[in-house]
mmCIF file of C-alpha atoms and ligand atoms in Angstrom:
data_model
loop_
_atom_site.group_PDB
_atom_site.id
_atom_site.type_symbol
_atom_site.label_atom_id
_atom_site.label_comp_id
_atom_site.label_asym_id
_atom_site.label_seq_id
_atom_site.Cartn_x
_atom_site.Cartn_y
_atom_site.Cartn_z
ATOM 1 C CA UNK A 1 33.076 83.566 70.782
ATOM 2 C CA UNK A 2 34.082 86.534 68.640
ATOM 3 C CA UNK A 3 36.146 87.853 71.521
ATOM 4 C CA UNK A 4 37.811 84.458 71.885
ATOM 5 C CA UNK A 5 38.811 84.354 68.219
ATOM 6 C CA UNK A 6 40.181 87.873 68.221
ATOM 7 C CA UNK A 7 42.103 87.127 71.402
ATOM 8 C CA UNK A 8 43.725 84.119 69.769
ATOM 9 C CA UNK A 9 44.428 86.141 66.620
ATOM 10 C CA UNK A 10 45.862 88.949 68.702
ATOM 11 C CA UNK A 11 48.116 86.572 70.584
ATOM 12 C CA UNK A 12 49.258 84.982 67.343
ATOM 13 C CA UNK A 13 49.914 88.388 65.838
ATOM 14 C CA UNK A 14 51.877 89.668 68.794
ATOM 15 C CA UNK A 15 53.871 86.436 68.808
ATOM 16 C CA UNK A 16 54.709 86.776 65.111
ATOM 17 C CA UNK A 17 55.711 90.417 65.591
ATOM 18 C CA UNK A 18 57.914 89.420 68.512
ATOM 19 C CA UNK A 19 59.468 86.465 66.736
ATOM 20 C CA UNK A 20 63.028 87.157 65.789
ATOM 21 C CA UNK A 21 66.345 85.381 65.523
ATOM 22 C CA UNK A 22 68.435 84.849 68.656
ATOM 23 C CA UNK A 23 69.996 88.204 69.462
ATOM 24 C CA UNK A 24 73.630 89.042 70.241
ATOM 25 C CA UNK A 25 75.028 85.942 68.567
ATOM 26 C CA UNK A 26 77.755 86.077 65.912
ATOM 27 C CA UNK A 27 78.723 89.701 66.510
ATOM 28 C CA UNK A 28 81.994 88.687 64.863
ATOM 29 C CA UNK A 29 82.160 85.931 62.198
ATOM 30 C CA UNK A 30 81.514 82.495 63.771
ATOM 31 C CA UNK A 31 84.556 80.188 63.984
ATOM 32 C CA UNK A 32 84.465 76.419 64.110
ATOM 33 C CA UNK A 33 84.705 73.107 62.270
ATOM 34 C CA UNK A 34 82.230 71.193 60.077
ATOM 35 C CA UNK A 35 82.370 67.511 59.140
ATOM 36 C CA UNK A 36 81.181 67.692 55.525
ATOM 37 C CA UNK A 37 84.209 68.651 53.404
ATOM 38 C CA UNK A 38 86.305 65.737 54.611
ATOM 39 C CA UNK A 39 83.939 63.120 55.991
ATOM 40 C CA UNK A 40 80.665 63.454 54.094
ATOM 41 C CA UNK A 41 78.141 61.236 55.866
ATOM 42 C CA UNK A 42 80.884 59.041 57.377
ATOM 43 C CA UNK A 43 80.610 60.599 60.845
ATOM 44 C CA UNK A 44 80.264 59.187 64.365
ATOM 45 C CA UNK A 45 80.515 59.826 68.082
ATOM 46 C CA UNK A 46 84.255 59.121 68.310
ATOM 47 C CA UNK A 47 85.027 61.540 65.489
ATOM 48 C CA UNK A 48 83.239 64.390 67.260
ATOM 49 C CA UNK A 49 85.030 63.615 70.510
ATOM 50 C CA UNK A 50 88.413 63.443 68.739
ATOM 51 C CA UNK A 51 87.755 66.779 67.039
ATOM 52 C CA UNK A 52 86.797 68.369 70.367
ATOM 53 C CA UNK A 53 90.042 67.033 71.881
ATOM 54 C CA UNK A 54 91.993 68.375 68.893
ATOM 55 C CA UNK A 55 90.445 71.834 69.360
ATOM 56 C CA UNK A 56 91.983 71.963 72.816
ATOM 57 C CA UNK A 57 95.286 70.166 72.121
ATOM 58 C CA UNK A 58 96.194 72.002 68.923
ATOM 59 C CA UNK A 59 95.425 75.474 70.246
ATOM 60 C CA UNK A 60 92.367 75.932 68.019
ATOM 61 C CA UNK A 61 90.143 76.725 70.975
ATOM 62 C CA UNK A 62 92.663 79.293 72.214
ATOM 63 C CA UNK A 63 92.737 80.808 68.739
ATOM 64 C CA UNK A 64 88.972 81.385 68.929
ATOM 65 C CA UNK A 65 87.389 78.353 67.230
ATOM 66 C CA UNK A 66 84.212 77.482 69.073
ATOM 67 C CA UNK A 67 81.608 75.461 67.137
ATOM 68 C CA UNK A 68 81.879 71.788 66.197
ATOM 69 C CA UNK A 69 79.208 71.177 63.574
ATOM 70 C CA UNK A 70 77.932 67.765 62.499
ATOM 71 C CA UNK A 71 76.731 68.000 58.921
ATOM 72 C CA UNK A 72 74.489 65.648 56.935
ATOM 73 C CA UNK A 73 74.275 61.947 57.763
ATOM 74 C CA UNK A 74 73.861 61.981 61.558
ATOM 75 C CA UNK A 75 70.297 60.590 61.561
ATOM 76 C CA UNK A 76 68.491 57.308 61.100
ATOM 77 C CA UNK A 77 66.283 57.027 58.016
ATOM 78 C CA UNK A 78 63.031 57.118 60.016
ATOM 79 C CA UNK A 79 61.572 59.385 62.681
ATOM 80 C CA UNK A 80 60.314 57.688 65.864
ATOM 81 C CA UNK A 81 56.632 57.234 66.863
ATOM 82 C CA UNK A 82 56.533 60.800 68.197
ATOM 83 C CA UNK A 83 57.982 62.125 64.931
ATOM 84 C CA UNK A 84 61.283 62.924 66.591
ATOM 85 C CA UNK A 85 64.484 62.541 64.620
ATOM 86 C CA UNK A 86 66.667 59.661 65.773
ATOM 87 C CA UNK A 87 70.471 59.733 65.776
ATOM 88 C CA UNK A 88 71.851 56.947 63.573
ATOM 89 C CA UNK A 89 72.173 53.996 66.000
ATOM 90 C CA UNK A 90 75.497 52.709 64.650
ATOM 91 C CA UNK A 91 77.139 56.124 64.374
ATOM 92 C CA UNK A 92 75.797 57.555 67.643
ATOM 93 C CA UNK A 93 75.046 54.510 69.840
ATOM 94 C CA UNK A 94 74.807 56.638 72.997
ATOM 95 C CA UNK A 95 72.520 59.244 71.508
ATOM 96 C CA UNK A 96 73.238 62.839 70.645
ATOM 97 C CA UNK A 97 73.122 64.324 74.126
ATOM 98 C CA UNK A 98 76.224 62.307 75.045
ATOM 99 C CA UNK A 99 78.102 63.944 72.164
ATOM 100 C CA UNK A 100 76.802 67.443 72.875
ATOM 101 C CA UNK A 101 77.684 67.142 76.562
ATOM 102 C CA UNK A 102 81.215 66.046 75.657
ATOM 103 C CA UNK A 103 81.690 69.063 73.391
ATOM 104 C CA UNK A 104 80.306 71.377 76.082
ATOM 105 C CA UNK A 105 82.598 69.808 78.694
ATOM 106 C CA UNK A 106 85.553 71.116 76.663
ATOM 107 C CA UNK A 107 84.149 74.657 76.762
ATOM 108 C CA UNK A 108 83.049 74.420 73.105
ATOM 109 C CA UNK A 109 79.713 74.670 71.328
ATOM 110 C CA UNK A 110 77.850 72.104 69.266
ATOM 111 C CA UNK A 111 76.174 72.499 65.888
ATOM 112 C CA UNK A 112 73.929 70.214 63.877
ATOM 113 C CA UNK A 113 72.524 70.036 60.346
ATOM 114 C CA UNK A 114 69.157 69.635 58.741
ATOM 115 C CA UNK A 115 67.310 70.809 55.682
ATOM 116 C CA UNK A 116 64.241 72.878 54.829
ATOM 117 C CA UNK A 117 63.066 70.180 52.397
ATOM 118 C CA UNK A 118 61.386 66.841 52.999
ATOM 119 C CA UNK A 119 64.778 65.145 52.779
ATOM 120 C CA UNK A 120 68.342 66.342 53.311
ATOM 121 C CA UNK A 121 70.815 66.520 50.439
ATOM 122 C CA UNK A 122 72.074 63.038 51.366
ATOM 123 C CA UNK A 123 68.517 61.657 51.558
ATOM 124 C CA UNK A 124 67.868 61.633 55.311
ATOM 125 C CA UNK A 125 64.628 62.988 56.864
ATOM 126 C CA UNK A 126 64.389 66.759 56.430
ATOM 127 C CA UNK A 127 62.532 69.230 58.630
ATOM 128 C CA UNK A 128 59.728 70.236 56.261
ATOM 129 C CA UNK A 129 56.528 70.058 58.324
ATOM 130 C CA UNK A 130 58.456 69.116 61.472
ATOM 131 C CA UNK A 131 60.219 72.395 62.183
ATOM 132 C CA UNK A 132 58.900 72.957 65.717
ATOM 133 C CA UNK A 133 59.386 69.320 66.743
ATOM 134 C CA UNK A 134 62.979 69.373 65.492
ATOM 135 C CA UNK A 135 63.851 72.728 67.055
ATOM 136 C CA UNK A 136 62.509 71.502 70.408
ATOM 137 C CA UNK A 137 64.616 68.352 70.185
ATOM 138 C CA UNK A 138 67.792 70.305 69.345
ATOM 139 C CA UNK A 139 67.154 72.606 72.310
ATOM 140 C CA UNK A 140 66.688 69.576 74.585
ATOM 141 C CA UNK A 141 70.007 68.174 73.413
ATOM 142 C CA UNK A 142 71.723 71.536 74.040
ATOM 143 C CA UNK A 143 72.471 72.338 70.395
ATOM 144 C CA UNK A 144 73.998 75.804 69.857
ATOM 145 C CA UNK A 145 74.073 76.103 66.047
ATOM 146 C CA UNK A 146 71.840 74.866 63.216
ATOM 147 C CA UNK A 147 72.974 74.682 59.596
ATOM 148 C CA UNK A 148 69.817 74.532 57.500
ATOM 149 C CA UNK A 149 70.128 73.333 53.901
ATOM 150 C CA UNK A 150 67.985 73.736 50.795
ATOM 151 C CA UNK A 151 67.602 70.325 49.058
ATOM 152 C CA UNK A 152 64.223 68.842 48.135
ATOM 153 C CA UNK A 153 62.403 72.156 48.521
ATOM 154 C CA UNK A 154 60.264 72.239 45.395
ATOM 155 C CA UNK A 155 57.580 74.966 45.607
ATOM 156 C CA UNK A 156 58.898 76.257 48.911
ATOM 157 C CA UNK A 157 59.438 79.972 49.295
ATOM 158 C CA UNK A 158 62.983 80.399 50.619
ATOM 159 C CA UNK A 159 62.433 83.406 52.846
ATOM 160 C CA UNK A 160 59.285 81.825 54.298
ATOM 161 C CA UNK A 161 60.953 78.455 54.896
ATOM 162 C CA UNK A 162 63.848 80.026 56.771
ATOM 163 C CA UNK A 163 61.438 82.216 58.704
ATOM 164 C CA UNK A 164 59.486 79.144 59.847
ATOM 165 C CA UNK A 165 62.642 77.530 61.201
ATOM 166 C CA UNK A 166 63.824 80.799 62.731
ATOM 167 C CA UNK A 167 60.518 81.052 64.610
ATOM 168 C CA UNK A 168 60.692 77.398 65.650
ATOM 169 C CA UNK A 169 64.191 77.947 67.066
ATOM 170 C CA UNK A 170 62.945 81.024 68.884
ATOM 171 C CA UNK A 171 60.004 79.067 70.308
ATOM 172 C CA UNK A 172 62.415 76.398 71.594
ATOM 173 C CA UNK A 173 63.668 78.938 74.116
ATOM 174 C CA UNK A 174 67.364 78.201 73.453
ATOM 175 C CA UNK A 175 69.606 80.748 71.677
ATOM 176 C CA UNK A 176 70.683 78.827 68.575
ATOM 177 C CA UNK A 177 72.866 80.361 65.885
ATOM 178 C CA UNK A 178 71.011 79.940 62.585
ATOM 179 C CA UNK A 179 73.192 79.217 59.555
ATOM 180 C CA UNK A 180 71.270 79.555 56.290
ATOM 181 C CA UNK A 181 72.591 77.225 53.578
ATOM 182 C CA UNK A 182 70.588 78.140 50.520
ATOM 183 C CA UNK A 183 73.586 78.508 48.143
ATOM 184 C CA UNK A 184 72.659 82.041 47.084
ATOM 185 C CA UNK A 185 69.834 80.846 44.808
ATOM 186 C CA UNK A 186 67.267 83.289 46.226
ATOM 187 C CA UNK A 187 69.699 86.066 47.171
ATOM 188 C CA UNK A 188 69.559 85.326 50.908
ATOM 189 C CA UNK A 189 71.774 88.361 51.597
ATOM 190 C CA UNK A 190 68.694 90.482 50.825
ATOM 191 C CA UNK A 191 66.502 88.884 53.512
ATOM 192 C CA UNK A 192 68.886 86.818 55.642
ATOM 193 C CA UNK A 193 69.692 89.407 58.290
ATOM 194 C CA UNK A 194 66.185 89.117 59.678
ATOM 195 C CA UNK A 195 66.174 85.305 59.556
ATOM 196 C CA UNK A 196 69.618 84.138 60.608
ATOM 197 C CA UNK A 197 73.224 84.888 61.464
ATOM 198 C CA UNK A 198 75.022 83.786 58.297
ATOM 199 C CA UNK A 199 74.113 82.599 54.822
ATOM 200 C CA UNK A 200 75.984 80.654 52.204
ATOM 201 C CA UNK A 201 76.548 82.775 49.116
ATOM 202 C CA UNK A 202 77.304 80.026 46.561
ATOM 203 C CA UNK A 203 77.067 76.300 45.885
ATOM 204 C CA UNK A 204 79.632 73.988 47.466
ATOM 205 C CA UNK A 205 83.337 74.761 47.683
ATOM 206 C CA UNK A 206 85.984 72.384 46.331
ATOM 207 C CA UNK A 207 89.666 72.181 47.227
ATOM 208 C CA UNK A 208 91.243 74.062 44.345
ATOM 209 C CA UNK A 209 92.542 77.555 43.623
ATOM 210 C CA UNK A 210 90.627 78.349 40.456
ATOM 211 C CA UNK A 211 88.517 75.435 39.210
ATOM 212 C CA UNK A 212 84.829 74.841 38.678
ATOM 213 C CA UNK A 213 83.634 71.238 38.704
ATOM 214 C CA UNK A 214 80.216 70.503 37.196
ATOM 215 C CA UNK A 215 77.823 67.891 38.675
ATOM 216 C CA UNK A 216 74.970 68.155 36.167
ATOM 217 C CA UNK A 217 72.479 70.518 37.777
ATOM 218 C CA UNK A 218 75.081 72.275 39.978
ATOM 219 C CA UNK A 219 78.784 72.995 40.182
ATOM 220 C CA UNK A 220 81.415 73.081 42.931
ATOM 221 C CA UNK A 221 83.588 76.164 42.974
ATOM 222 C CA UNK A 222 87.229 76.658 43.928
ATOM 223 C CA UNK A 223 88.455 79.447 46.174
ATOM 224 C CA UNK A 224 88.770 82.231 43.583
ATOM 225 C CA UNK A 225 85.567 81.518 41.632
ATOM 226 C CA UNK A 226 83.668 81.852 44.942
ATOM 227 C CA UNK A 227 85.405 85.115 45.826
ATOM 228 C CA UNK A 228 84.905 86.597 42.362
ATOM 229 C CA UNK A 229 81.247 85.628 42.225
ATOM 230 C CA UNK A 230 80.329 87.307 45.516
ATOM 231 C CA UNK A 231 82.799 90.135 46.032
ATOM 232 C CA UNK A 232 80.111 92.746 45.335
ATOM 233 C CA UNK A 233 77.560 91.863 48.019
ATOM 234 C CA UNK A 234 79.670 93.376 50.789
ATOM 235 C CA UNK A 235 77.040 95.800 52.007
ATOM 236 C CA UNK A 236 74.799 92.991 53.270
ATOM 237 C CA UNK A 237 77.391 91.581 55.683
ATOM 238 C CA UNK A 238 78.104 92.847 59.186
ATOM 239 C CA UNK A 239 77.940 92.073 62.914
ATOM 240 C CA UNK A 240 75.301 89.396 63.553
ATOM 241 C CA UNK A 241 74.686 88.648 59.849
ATOM 242 C CA UNK A 242 77.488 87.382 57.614
ATOM 243 C CA UNK A 243 78.063 86.434 53.998
ATOM 244 C CA UNK A 244 79.289 82.831 54.380
ATOM 245 C CA UNK A 245 81.864 81.894 51.725
ATOM 246 C CA UNK A 246 81.561 78.191 52.776
ATOM 247 C CA UNK A 247 83.520 75.814 54.984
ATOM 248 C CA UNK A 248 87.234 76.099 54.343
ATOM 249 C CA UNK A 249 89.422 73.695 52.381
ATOM 250 C CA UNK A 250 92.628 74.650 54.214
ATOM 251 C CA UNK A 251 94.662 71.437 54.696
ATOM 252 C CA UNK A 252 92.681 69.576 52.042
ATOM 253 C CA UNK A 253 95.180 69.419 49.194
ATOM 254 C CA UNK A 254 96.072 72.878 47.944
ATOM 255 C CA UNK A 255 99.670 74.073 48.392
ATOM 256 C CA UNK A 256 100.600 75.660 51.755
ATOM 257 C CA UNK A 257 100.821 79.042 49.974
ATOM 258 C CA UNK A 258 97.358 78.604 48.429
ATOM 259 C CA UNK A 259 96.031 77.622 51.852
ATOM 260 C CA UNK A 260 97.497 80.832 53.283
ATOM 261 C CA UNK A 261 95.734 82.873 50.591
ATOM 262 C CA UNK A 262 92.445 81.008 51.107
ATOM 263 C CA UNK A 263 92.558 81.526 54.873
ATOM 264 C CA UNK A 264 93.589 85.176 54.606
ATOM 265 C CA UNK A 265 90.862 85.922 52.067
ATOM 266 C CA UNK A 266 88.152 84.335 54.227
ATOM 267 C CA UNK A 267 89.488 86.562 57.028
ATOM 268 C CA UNK A 268 89.468 89.641 54.787
ATOM 269 C CA UNK A 269 85.953 88.890 53.539
ATOM 270 C CA UNK A 270 84.671 88.671 57.121
ATOM 271 C CA UNK A 271 83.411 85.179 56.302
ATOM 272 C CA UNK A 272 82.727 82.672 59.067
ATOM 273 C CA UNK A 273 85.928 80.664 59.581
ATOM 274 C CA UNK A 274 84.665 77.092 59.583
ATOM 275 C CA UNK A 275 87.428 74.534 59.131
ATOM 276 C CA UNK A 276 86.702 71.531 56.924
ATOM 277 C CA UNK A 277 89.788 69.354 57.279
ATOM 278 C CA UNK A 278 90.685 66.289 59.358
ATOM 279 C CA UNK A 279 92.181 67.894 62.451
ATOM 280 C CA UNK A 280 93.369 64.515 63.767
ATOM 281 C CA UNK A 281 95.952 64.185 61.001
ATOM 282 C CA UNK A 282 96.533 67.835 60.070
ATOM 283 C CA UNK A 283 100.131 68.882 59.389
ATOM 284 C CA UNK A 284 101.930 71.394 61.594
ATOM 285 C CA UNK A 285 101.904 73.792 58.659
ATOM 286 C CA UNK A 286 98.117 73.556 58.315
ATOM 287 C CA UNK A 287 97.585 74.151 62.034
ATOM 288 C CA UNK A 288 100.042 77.050 61.933
ATOM 289 C CA UNK A 289 97.943 78.686 59.220
ATOM 290 C CA UNK A 290 94.616 77.998 60.920
ATOM 291 C CA UNK A 291 95.781 79.288 64.320
ATOM 292 C CA UNK A 292 97.505 82.442 63.059
ATOM 293 C CA UNK A 293 96.149 84.931 65.567
ATOM 294 C CA UNK A 294 97.144 87.983 63.525
ATOM 295 C CA UNK A 295 95.077 86.759 60.575
ATOM 296 C CA UNK A 296 92.184 85.755 62.815
ATOM 297 C CA UNK A 297 92.206 89.216 64.444
ATOM 298 C CA UNK A 298 91.585 90.739 61.005
ATOM 299 C CA UNK A 299 88.572 88.447 60.549
ATOM 300 C CA UNK A 300 87.255 89.138 64.042
ATOM 301 C CA UNK A 301 87.559 92.927 63.801
ATOM 302 C CA UNK A 302 84.643 94.628 65.543
ATOM 303 C CA UNK A 303 83.543 96.680 62.508
ATOM 304 C CA UNK A 304 82.847 93.522 60.527
ATOM 305 C CA UNK A 305 83.362 95.150 57.122
ATOM 306 C CA UNK A 306 83.928 92.799 54.175
ATOM 307 C CA UNK A 307 87.081 93.662 52.165
ATOM 308 C CA UNK A 308 86.922 95.148 48.666
ATOM 309 C CA UNK A 309 89.170 94.622 45.684
ATOM 310 C CA UNK A 310 91.364 97.708 45.492
ATOM 311 C CA UNK A 311 93.443 96.944 42.400
ATOM 312 C CA UNK A 312 93.916 94.225 39.953
ATOM 313 C CA UNK A 313 97.109 94.729 37.917
ATOM 314 C CA UNK A 314 98.685 91.893 35.969
ATOM 315 C CA UNK A 315 99.251 89.041 38.383
ATOM 316 C CA UNK A 316 98.795 91.185 41.483
ATOM 317 C CA UNK A 317 95.529 91.744 43.332
ATOM 318 C CA UNK A 318 95.278 94.174 46.228
ATOM 319 C CA UNK A 319 92.391 93.888 48.699
ATOM 320 C CA UNK A 320 91.577 96.318 51.488
ATOM 321 C CA UNK A 321 89.521 95.944 54.661
ATOM 322 C CA UNK A 322 88.859 98.853 57.028
ATOM 323 C CA UNK A 323 89.367 97.898 60.673
ATOM 324 C CA UNK A 324 88.302 99.540 63.922
ATOM 325 C CA UNK A 325 90.325 102.453 65.333
ATOM 326 C CA UNK A 326 91.440 103.693 61.926
ATOM 327 C CA UNK A 327 93.483 100.574 61.178
ATOM 328 C CA UNK A 328 93.469 98.746 57.836
ATOM 329 C CA UNK A 329 94.189 95.252 56.585
ATOM 330 C CA UNK A 330 95.727 95.161 53.109
ATOM 331 C CA UNK A 331 96.380 91.956 51.181
ATOM 332 C CA UNK A 332 98.746 91.674 48.206
ATOM 333 C CA UNK A 333 98.111 88.451 46.322
ATOM 334 C CA UNK A 334 100.249 86.942 43.597
ATOM 335 C CA UNK A 335 97.734 85.276 41.267
ATOM 336 C CA UNK A 336 100.523 84.090 38.951
ATOM 337 C CA UNK A 337 102.861 81.127 38.811
ATOM 338 C CA UNK A 338 106.119 83.072 39.166
ATOM 339 C CA UNK A 339 107.416 85.066 42.161
ATOM 340 C CA UNK A 340 106.339 88.692 42.060
ATOM 341 C CA UNK A 341 108.486 91.677 43.089
ATOM 342 C CA UNK A 342 106.503 94.211 45.028
ATOM 343 C CA UNK A 343 107.361 97.921 44.983
ATOM 344 C CA UNK A 344 104.282 99.739 46.204
ATOM 345 C CA UNK A 345 104.122 103.490 46.672
ATOM 346 C CA UNK A 346 101.361 104.151 49.214
ATOM 347 C CA UNK A 347 100.992 107.799 48.193
ATOM 348 C CA UNK A 348 100.266 106.759 44.613
ATOM 349 C CA UNK A 349 97.580 104.264 45.555
ATOM 350 C CA UNK A 350 94.839 105.971 47.563
ATOM 351 C CA UNK A 351 92.923 103.476 49.700
ATOM 352 C CA UNK A 352 89.330 104.549 50.141
ATOM 353 C CA UNK A 353 86.280 102.415 50.818
ATOM 354 C CA UNK A 354 83.256 104.039 49.201
ATOM 355 C CA UNK A 355 80.868 101.745 51.094
ATOM 356 C CA UNK A 356 81.982 102.697 54.612
ATOM 357 C CA UNK A 357 83.418 106.088 53.659
ATOM 358 C CA UNK A 358 86.677 105.168 55.382
ATOM 359 C CA UNK A 359 89.940 106.367 53.933
ATOM 360 C CA UNK A 360 93.613 105.736 54.566
ATOM 361 C CA UNK A 361 95.279 109.133 54.715
ATOM 362 C CA UNK A 362 98.929 108.350 54.030
ATOM 363 C CA UNK A 363 99.670 112.000 53.275
ATOM 364 C CA UNK A 364 98.717 113.187 56.726
ATOM 365 C CA UNK A 365 99.047 110.030 58.830
ATOM 366 C CA UNK A 366 102.001 107.677 58.930
ATOM 367 C CA UNK A 367 100.952 104.035 59.354
ATOM 368 C CA UNK A 368 103.155 101.321 60.785
ATOM 369 C CA UNK A 369 103.037 98.081 58.846
ATOM 370 C CA UNK A 370 102.838 94.615 60.340
ATOM 371 C CA UNK A 371 103.100 91.426 58.265
ATOM 372 C CA UNK A 372 100.526 88.960 59.652
ATOM 373 C CA UNK A 373 102.128 85.805 58.219
ATOM 374 C CA UNK A 374 105.826 86.715 58.589
ATOM 375 C CA UNK A 375 105.064 88.057 62.092
ATOM 376 C CA UNK A 376 107.355 90.996 61.520
ATOM 377 C CA UNK A 377 107.196 94.766 61.042
ATOM 378 C CA UNK A 378 107.676 96.196 57.584
ATOM 379 C CA UNK A 379 108.417 99.862 58.205
ATOM 380 C CA UNK A 380 105.832 102.569 57.580
ATOM 381 C CA UNK A 381 103.828 104.049 54.731
ATOM 382 C CA UNK A 382 106.394 106.869 54.338
ATOM 383 C CA UNK A 383 108.450 104.659 52.027
ATOM 384 C CA UNK A 384 107.621 102.206 49.270
ATOM 385 C CA UNK A 385 106.686 98.716 50.399
ATOM 386 C CA UNK A 386 109.096 96.225 48.872
ATOM 387 C CA UNK A 387 109.281 92.469 48.970
ATOM 388 C CA UNK A 388 108.791 89.261 47.053
ATOM 389 C CA UNK A 389 105.564 87.278 46.972
ATOM 390 C CA UNK A 390 105.769 83.664 45.855
ATOM 391 C CA UNK A 391 103.473 81.996 43.303
ATOM 392 C CA UNK A 392 99.857 81.871 44.530
ATOM 393 C CA UNK A 393 100.983 83.404 47.811
ATOM 394 C CA UNK A 394 100.105 86.485 49.805
ATOM 395 C CA UNK A 395 101.522 89.333 51.832
ATOM 396 C CA UNK A 396 98.893 90.211 54.417
ATOM 397 C CA UNK A 397 99.440 93.463 56.278
ATOM 398 C CA UNK A 398 97.882 95.325 59.167
ATOM 399 C CA UNK A 399 98.375 99.090 59.107
ATOM 400 C CA UNK A 400 98.114 101.108 62.301
ATOM 401 C CA UNK A 401 98.148 104.932 62.539
ATOM 402 C CA UNK A 402 101.427 105.861 64.197
ATOM 403 C CA UNK A 403 101.103 107.641 67.504
ATOM 404 C CA UNK A 404 103.160 110.853 67.563
HETATM 405 C C1 GLA B 1 74.737 70.704 50.506
HETATM 406 C C2 GLA B 1 75.479 71.773 51.293
HETATM 407 C C3 GLA B 1 76.791 71.206 51.809
HETATM 408 C C4 GLA B 1 76.522 69.982 52.676
HETATM 409 C C5 GLA B 1 75.710 68.951 51.899
HETATM 410 C C6 GLA B 1 75.236 67.814 52.790
HETATM 411 O O1 GLA B 1 75.412 70.368 49.347
HETATM 412 O O2 GLA B 1 75.705 72.905 50.506
HETATM 413 O O3 GLA B 1 77.518 72.176 52.528
HETATM 414 O O4 GLA B 1 75.813 70.390 53.832
HETATM 415 O O5 GLA B 1 74.551 69.536 51.306
HETATM 416 O O6 GLA B 1 74.492 66.860 52.085
#
């Protein structure tokens, strides 16, 4: 009997030691689309299929976007007799597998949402107490990505709750990218690497440059409040484990210039690039921004280092991101309302990242300069960089050591 108990304990122990998140996923920041910012709970089978078609037709798939994620509101209010979640019968009349298979048939991946609490943020059944049942169901459907929220979690320990779901996903046998959505309340960057592949760093984003909108117990944050709040947790982010600055609001009402800044900053910050707009009616300008391969390449750089704020002078902010092979991405942002004349002497502004120890050596190395939005070359670091940056706009550059 004693032997039996210790055998079981031993097995349990070795299982818990072995349990880990799915490996080799998200080695660069995940790219995709999520339904929440535009559609809330108003989602259905046709929408997912239309978005998958748009990924292919608009060149988003070619640009690297991969995951189509259904957020809150996909379920019926009750579990079935076996405690399985049930797709909402009006929204998903053919079940979820039909939708997942369609997304897979386009060469894309499918993501779904649930919550660590007893109910989701929109009041649907959460996973608390049903983690293993839910993970098994997702694996059966062929789900590739789980966003896991933090509503209705009174008395739950955050790290423990995410660990339970991580282990349930592992036990399902399917590699599922685990997206922690805990809003930064319990500093998930300090324990998230072990549990998942990305973690939200703030409460929900809203489509504005610099606003904060209160909702009683919580507030939505615009693009710059989010950046400013979490610019200093860069050391926690890297290949396989990313600071998630939230689904993007590109195409959701800011000016085209502000959208360019938003997109470029998410790229610089090595944040997951998850679109949040209606791709079926997106303007050409919005798609041009979202499919800019030079900007995306900065985000997808193999080093995965989050940018730091280099200088902040008057209306101009300069951000720097070390890239692989000695390259750098440098962003000049005009935070003001009037056009800004740039005259930047590289030799006078040493670029050095204390975190990674990387340094741009303009005195010994000449760098060629490429403008990622204008798609043109801008000389080298031997001479001052000159140009005009419009109100709330950006000049995003990639610097490459010149080969002699
Ligand atoms: C929370 C999350 C959002 C979204 C909603 C869904 O607010 O932070 O991203 O998933 O819940 O209800």
